[in-house]
Amino acid sequence: MSGKTSANAWVYTDAYPQGLKQGKINIPSQDGEKVIVEVNACALNPVDIQTMNLPRKNANEKGKEWGIVCDFSGKVVHAKGFSKGDEVFGISFSAFTPLRTGTLAKVAVLDASKTCMINKPVSWTNEQASALPLVWLTAKKCVEDVKPFLTKSGRNEKRVVVLGGSSAVGIYTIILAKKLGWKVLSTSSSRNKEFLQDKLKVDQHVDYTTDDVRAKATAFKPQAVIDCVGGTECIGIPGNLRYISIVGDKTGRETMGGPYTYYDWRAPAYVISQWLRWAKGYVGLGESYDVVILDPKREWLEESTTTISPDSIYIDSVFPFEKAKEAFQRLDTGRAKGKVVIKVQ
């Protein structure tokens, strides 16, 4: 990319889907505050659509181009601590900085302070590497969060319920839980039952379309519930010590989940109920409750390279750069098993 001053990228100027379009980004001079990567592949997440749908509070934000997508793999053009040409993968939240840049671009210009990036294992393809960072780091956060509560229970057999086990985060949550020797009950539709039981080795499967999920989860007697889909069906199970969600009470895919739901007053009932539930748990009047988000810890991302084999990285589909809109449409169906990936170059 020698001599290039701009690169093709997908950007958005309005809510999804009408606001998504192709554009260009400027490639600045190299300095220590920026990471510049020639992107080979990037992976989509529901948060990408939800970010596009966030309200723009300031009039001067409307119509501006914003970069999109945070997961990536590629080759280093410039990054402190790396050599030019190093093959890397990681996650960046530069879209939420003044740079307003994403990784769905031929060249990604990223804020170094908002980017977690490491060397890509030789045995992983670029598509596999790009598929992992956000979901792995979120799953790791969930498992580390509930671990003290399973220990606190004093029971030899550790039991956890994973709601939405065939979701991308659910998959790696189950993988991590099983590596720790925990018993896992997981929910999905019937079409993913075989995948969860045969591939991920869950101890019990519940079909949320036909079964009484709360009754089955209660009978399982978990010490923790990890919710990857949203809703309130399994909150307050007798004997459960910790309930965490990466979504919150909402079940729709259009609006932002995670801790943002504590402050999204467009849905005041959710805000109030979540805060009350958190407060009750905090003072010991019920199970401990929280809505969590990933921690972009470099050491956690490094752990993925020794924990996950290439055949444990689940990709639903791969689209070319020019068909990014079709990739987002696939993501938006909510039926992808594994990650939707875009091959950039």
Coordinates of C-alpha atoms in Angstrom, one line a residue:
M1 CA 0.0 0.0 0.0
S2 CA 3.0 2.2 -0.4
G3 CA 2.1 5.8 -1.2
K4 CA -1.6 5.4 -0.7
T5 CA -3.4 8.3 1.0
S6 CA -6.9 6.9 1.1
A7 CA -8.6 3.5 1.1
N8 CA -12.0 2.0 0.4
A9 CA -14.2 1.4 3.4
W10 CA -17.8 0.7 4.4
V11 CA -19.2 3.6 6.5
Y12 CA -22.6 4.7 7.7
T13 CA -24.3 8.1 7.9
D14 CA -27.7 7.0 9.3
A15 CA -29.4 4.1 10.9
Y16 CA -29.1 0.6 9.5
P17 CA -29.8 -0.5 6.8
Q18 CA -30.3 2.7 4.8
G19 CA -27.3 4.4 6.2
L20 CA -24.7 1.8 5.3
K21 CA -22.7 2.6 2.2
Q22 CA -19.2 2.5 0.6
G23 CA -16.9 5.4 1.1
K24 CA -13.2 6.2 1.6
I25 CA -11.0 6.9 4.6
N26 CA -7.8 8.9 4.7
I27 CA -4.6 7.2 5.6
P28 CA -2.6 9.6 7.8
S29 CA 1.1 9.8 8.4
Q30 CA 2.4 7.1 10.7
D31 CA 2.7 8.0 14.4
G32 CA 2.7 6.2 17.7
E33 CA -0.9 7.1 18.5
K34 CA -2.3 5.2 15.6
V35 CA -2.4 1.6 14.5
I36 CA -2.5 1.1 10.7
V37 CA -3.4 -2.3 9.4
E38 CA -4.0 -3.7 6.0
V39 CA -7.2 -5.6 6.7
N40 CA -7.5 -9.2 5.3
A41 CA -10.8 -10.1 7.0
C42 CA -13.2 -8.7 9.6
A43 CA -16.2 -10.3 11.4
L44 CA -19.6 -8.9 12.1
N45 CA -21.3 -8.7 15.4
P46 CA -24.9 -7.7 16.4
V47 CA -23.4 -4.6 18.1
D48 CA -22.3 -3.3 14.7
I49 CA -26.0 -3.0 13.7
Q50 CA -26.9 -1.7 17.1
T51 CA -24.2 1.0 16.9
M52 CA -25.6 2.2 13.6
N53 CA -29.0 2.5 15.3
L54 CA -27.8 4.6 18.2
P55 CA -29.4 8.0 18.3
R56 CA -27.2 10.9 17.2
K57 CA -27.7 13.5 19.9
N58 CA -25.8 16.4 18.3
A59 CA -27.1 18.0 15.0
N60 CA -23.5 18.2 13.7
E61 CA -23.2 14.4 13.9
K62 CA -25.9 13.8 11.4
G63 CA -24.8 13.0 7.9
K64 CA -21.2 12.4 9.0
E65 CA -19.5 9.2 7.9
W66 CA -18.7 6.8 10.7
G67 CA -16.6 3.6 10.4
I68 CA -18.1 0.3 11.4
V69 CA -17.0 -3.2 12.6
C70 CA -14.4 -3.9 15.4
D71 CA -13.0 -7.4 14.8
F72 CA -10.2 -7.8 12.3
S73 CA -7.2 -9.7 11.1
G74 CA -4.5 -8.4 8.7
K75 CA -1.0 -7.2 8.2
V76 CA 0.7 -4.4 10.2
V77 CA 1.5 -1.2 8.3
H78 CA 2.4 0.7 11.4
A79 CA 2.0 -0.2 15.1
K80 CA 4.1 0.4 18.1
G81 CA 5.6 -3.0 19.3
F82 CA 5.1 -4.7 16.0
S83 CA 7.1 -4.9 12.8
K84 CA 5.7 -4.0 9.4
G85 CA 4.2 -7.1 7.7
D86 CA 3.4 -8.9 11.0
E87 CA 0.2 -10.9 10.7
V88 CA -2.1 -9.8 13.5
F89 CA -5.7 -10.0 14.8
G90 CA -7.7 -8.2 17.4
I91 CA -10.4 -5.8 18.2
S92 CA -10.7 -2.0 18.1
F93 CA -13.2 0.5 19.4
S94 CA -11.9 3.4 17.3
A95 CA -15.4 4.0 16.0
F96 CA -16.2 5.5 19.4
T97 CA -13.3 7.9 19.3
P98 CA -12.8 11.1 17.3
L99 CA -11.2 9.0 14.6
R100 CA -14.7 7.4 13.9
T101 CA -13.0 4.5 12.1
G102 CA -13.9 0.8 11.8
T103 CA -12.2 -2.3 10.5
L104 CA -14.6 -2.9 7.5
A105 CA -12.0 -1.2 5.3
K106 CA -9.1 -2.1 3.0
V107 CA -6.9 -0.2 5.4
A108 CA -7.9 0.3 9.1
V109 CA -6.6 3.4 10.8
L110 CA -7.1 2.8 14.5
D111 CA -6.7 4.5 17.9
A112 CA -3.8 2.6 19.6
S113 CA -5.4 3.2 23.1
K114 CA -8.6 1.6 22.0
T115 CA -7.1 -1.4 20.1
C116 CA -6.2 -4.9 21.5
M117 CA -4.1 -6.7 19.0
I118 CA -1.7 -9.7 19.0
N119 CA 0.1 -11.8 16.5
K120 CA -2.0 -14.3 14.5
P121 CA -1.2 -18.0 14.9
V122 CA 0.2 -19.4 11.7
S123 CA -2.3 -22.3 11.8
W124 CA -5.3 -19.9 11.7
T125 CA -6.7 -18.4 8.5
N126 CA -7.4 -14.7 8.5
E127 CA -11.1 -15.5 8.5
Q128 CA -10.8 -17.7 11.6
A129 CA -8.7 -15.1 13.4
S130 CA -11.1 -12.2 12.7
A131 CA -14.0 -14.3 13.9
L132 CA -12.7 -14.7 17.5
P133 CA -11.8 -11.5 19.4
L134 CA -15.2 -10.0 20.5
V135 CA -17.0 -13.2 21.2
W136 CA -14.0 -14.8 22.9
L137 CA -13.3 -11.8 25.1
T138 CA -17.0 -11.6 26.0
A139 CA -17.2 -15.3 26.8
K140 CA -14.1 -15.1 28.9
K141 CA -15.5 -12.2 30.8
C142 CA -18.7 -14.1 31.5
V143 CA -16.9 -17.2 32.8
E144 CA -14.4 -15.3 34.9
D145 CA -17.3 -13.3 36.4
V146 CA -19.3 -16.3 37.6
K147 CA -16.4 -18.4 38.6
P148 CA -16.1 -17.0 42.2
F149 CA -19.8 -17.7 42.8
L150 CA -19.5 -21.3 41.7
T151 CA -16.6 -21.6 44.2
K152 CA -18.6 -19.9 46.9
S153 CA -21.4 -22.4 46.5
G154 CA -19.3 -25.1 48.2
R155 CA -20.6 -27.7 45.9
N156 CA -18.2 -30.1 44.3
E157 CA -20.2 -30.2 41.1
K158 CA -20.2 -26.8 39.4
R159 CA -23.4 -26.1 37.3
V160 CA -24.1 -23.3 34.9
V161 CA -26.9 -22.5 32.6
V162 CA -26.0 -20.8 29.2
L163 CA -29.0 -19.2 27.6
G164 CA -28.4 -19.1 23.8
G165 CA -25.7 -21.7 23.5
S166 CA -25.5 -21.7 19.7
S167 CA -24.9 -17.9 19.6
A168 CA -21.3 -16.9 18.9
V169 CA -20.7 -15.9 22.5
G170 CA -22.6 -18.9 23.8
I171 CA -20.4 -21.3 21.9
Y172 CA -17.2 -20.0 23.5
T173 CA -18.8 -19.7 26.9
I174 CA -19.6 -23.4 26.8
I175 CA -16.1 -24.3 25.5
L176 CA -14.5 -22.4 28.4
A177 CA -17.0 -23.8 31.0
K178 CA -16.4 -27.4 29.9
K179 CA -12.6 -26.9 30.0
L180 CA -13.1 -26.0 33.7
G181 CA -15.1 -29.2 34.3
W182 CA -18.4 -27.5 34.8
K183 CA -21.8 -29.1 34.0
V184 CA -23.6 -27.1 31.4
L185 CA -27.3 -26.8 30.5
S186 CA -27.8 -24.8 27.3
T187 CA -30.8 -23.5 25.3
S188 CA -31.3 -23.3 21.6
S189 CA -33.8 -24.3 19.0
S190 CA -34.0 -27.9 18.0
R191 CA -32.0 -27.4 14.8
N192 CA -28.9 -26.7 16.9
K193 CA -29.4 -29.5 19.5
E194 CA -27.1 -31.9 17.8
F195 CA -24.3 -29.2 17.5
L196 CA -24.5 -28.4 21.2
Q197 CA -24.6 -32.0 22.3
D198 CA -22.2 -33.6 19.9
K199 CA -19.7 -30.8 19.2
L200 CA -19.8 -28.8 22.4
K201 CA -20.7 -31.6 24.7
V202 CA -23.3 -29.8 26.8
D203 CA -24.8 -32.0 29.6
Q204 CA -28.4 -31.0 28.9
H205 CA -30.1 -29.3 26.0
V206 CA -33.4 -27.3 26.3
D207 CA -35.4 -26.4 23.2
Y208 CA -36.7 -22.9 23.9
T209 CA -39.3 -23.2 21.2
T210 CA -41.1 -26.2 22.9
D211 CA -39.8 -26.7 26.4
D212 CA -40.5 -24.8 29.7
V213 CA -37.1 -23.2 29.9
R214 CA -37.4 -21.9 33.4
A215 CA -38.7 -25.3 34.8
K216 CA -35.8 -27.2 33.1
A217 CA -33.2 -24.7 34.3
T218 CA -34.6 -24.8 37.9
A219 CA -34.4 -28.6 37.9
F220 CA -30.8 -28.4 36.8
K221 CA -30.0 -26.5 40.0
P222 CA -27.3 -24.1 38.7
Q223 CA -25.1 -21.9 40.7
A224 CA -24.9 -19.3 37.8
V225 CA -26.9 -18.3 34.7
I226 CA -25.1 -16.7 31.8
D227 CA -27.6 -15.1 29.4
C228 CA -26.5 -14.5 25.8
V229 CA -30.0 -13.7 24.3
G230 CA -31.9 -11.3 26.6
G231 CA -35.2 -11.6 28.4
T232 CA -36.1 -12.4 32.0
E233 CA -37.4 -16.0 31.9
C234 CA -34.6 -17.4 34.1
I235 CA -34.1 -14.6 36.5
G236 CA -34.5 -15.5 40.2
I237 CA -34.2 -19.3 39.9
P238 CA -34.2 -20.7 43.5
G239 CA -30.7 -21.5 44.7
N240 CA -29.0 -19.6 41.9
L241 CA -26.2 -17.3 43.1
R242 CA -25.2 -15.2 40.1
Y243 CA -27.1 -14.1 37.0
I244 CA -25.3 -12.2 34.3
S245 CA -26.5 -11.0 30.9
I246 CA -24.6 -9.6 27.9
V247 CA -27.9 -8.3 26.6
G248 CA -30.2 -7.1 29.4
D249 CA -33.9 -7.5 29.7
K250 CA -34.5 -6.6 26.0
T251 CA -34.9 -9.3 23.4
G252 CA -34.9 -7.3 20.2
R253 CA -31.8 -7.1 18.0
E254 CA -32.1 -3.6 16.8
T255 CA -31.0 -1.6 19.9
M256 CA -27.8 -1.7 21.9
G257 CA -27.5 -4.3 24.7
G258 CA -25.0 -4.7 27.5
P259 CA -24.5 -2.2 30.3
Y260 CA -25.9 0.5 27.9
T261 CA -29.3 -0.8 28.8
Y262 CA -28.9 0.6 32.3
Y263 CA -29.1 4.0 30.8
D264 CA -31.3 3.7 27.7
W265 CA -34.3 5.7 28.8
R266 CA -36.1 4.9 25.5
A267 CA -37.0 1.7 27.4
P268 CA -37.6 3.0 31.0
A269 CA -39.2 -0.2 32.3
Y270 CA -36.0 -2.1 31.5
V271 CA -33.8 0.6 33.0
I272 CA -35.8 0.6 36.3
S273 CA -36.2 -3.2 36.6
Q274 CA -32.5 -3.8 35.9
W275 CA -31.3 -1.2 38.4
L276 CA -33.6 -2.6 41.1
R277 CA -32.5 -6.1 40.4
W278 CA -28.9 -5.1 40.6
A279 CA -29.4 -3.2 43.9
K280 CA -31.3 -6.1 45.5
G281 CA -28.5 -8.5 44.6
Y282 CA -25.9 -6.0 45.8
V283 CA -27.4 -5.9 49.3
G284 CA -28.0 -9.6 49.5
L285 CA -31.8 -9.7 48.9
G286 CA -31.6 -12.1 45.9
E287 CA -29.2 -13.5 43.4
S288 CA -26.3 -11.3 42.4
Y289 CA -27.2 -9.6 39.1
D290 CA -25.4 -7.6 36.4
V291 CA -25.3 -6.8 32.7
V292 CA -21.7 -7.1 31.5
I293 CA -19.5 -6.3 28.6
L294 CA -16.1 -7.7 27.4
D295 CA -12.8 -6.7 28.9
P296 CA -10.3 -6.1 26.0
K297 CA -7.4 -7.7 27.9
R298 CA -4.4 -8.6 25.8
E299 CA -3.6 -11.6 28.1
W300 CA -7.1 -13.0 27.6
L301 CA -6.8 -12.7 23.8
E302 CA -3.4 -14.4 24.0
E303 CA -5.0 -17.2 25.9
S304 CA -7.3 -17.9 22.9
T305 CA -4.3 -18.9 20.8
T306 CA -3.4 -21.7 23.1
T307 CA -6.9 -22.7 24.1
I308 CA -8.8 -22.7 20.8
S309 CA -7.9 -25.0 17.8
P310 CA -8.8 -23.9 14.3
D311 CA -11.6 -26.5 14.1
S312 CA -13.2 -24.9 17.2
I313 CA -13.6 -21.5 15.4
Y314 CA -17.1 -21.6 14.0
I315 CA -17.8 -19.5 10.9
D316 CA -21.3 -19.4 9.5
S317 CA -20.5 -17.7 6.2
V318 CA -17.9 -15.6 4.4
F319 CA -18.8 -12.7 2.1
P320 CA -16.6 -10.6 -0.2
F321 CA -15.9 -7.0 0.6
E322 CA -18.2 -5.7 -2.1
K323 CA -21.2 -7.7 -0.6
A324 CA -21.0 -6.3 2.9
K325 CA -24.7 -5.4 2.8
E326 CA -25.5 -9.1 2.1
A327 CA -23.3 -10.1 5.1
F328 CA -25.2 -7.7 7.4
Q329 CA -28.5 -9.1 6.1
R330 CA -27.3 -12.6 7.1
L331 CA -26.2 -11.4 10.5
D332 CA -29.6 -9.7 11.0
T333 CA -31.6 -12.9 10.5
G334 CA -30.4 -14.0 13.9
R335 CA -29.9 -17.5 12.5
A336 CA -26.2 -17.6 11.9
K337 CA -24.4 -20.4 13.7
G338 CA -21.0 -19.0 14.3
K339 CA -19.6 -15.8 12.8
V340 CA -20.5 -13.9 9.6
V341 CA -17.1 -12.9 8.1
I342 CA -16.1 -10.5 5.4
K343 CA -13.0 -11.3 3.3
V344 CA -11.6 -7.9 2.7
Q345 CA -8.7 -8.8 0.4

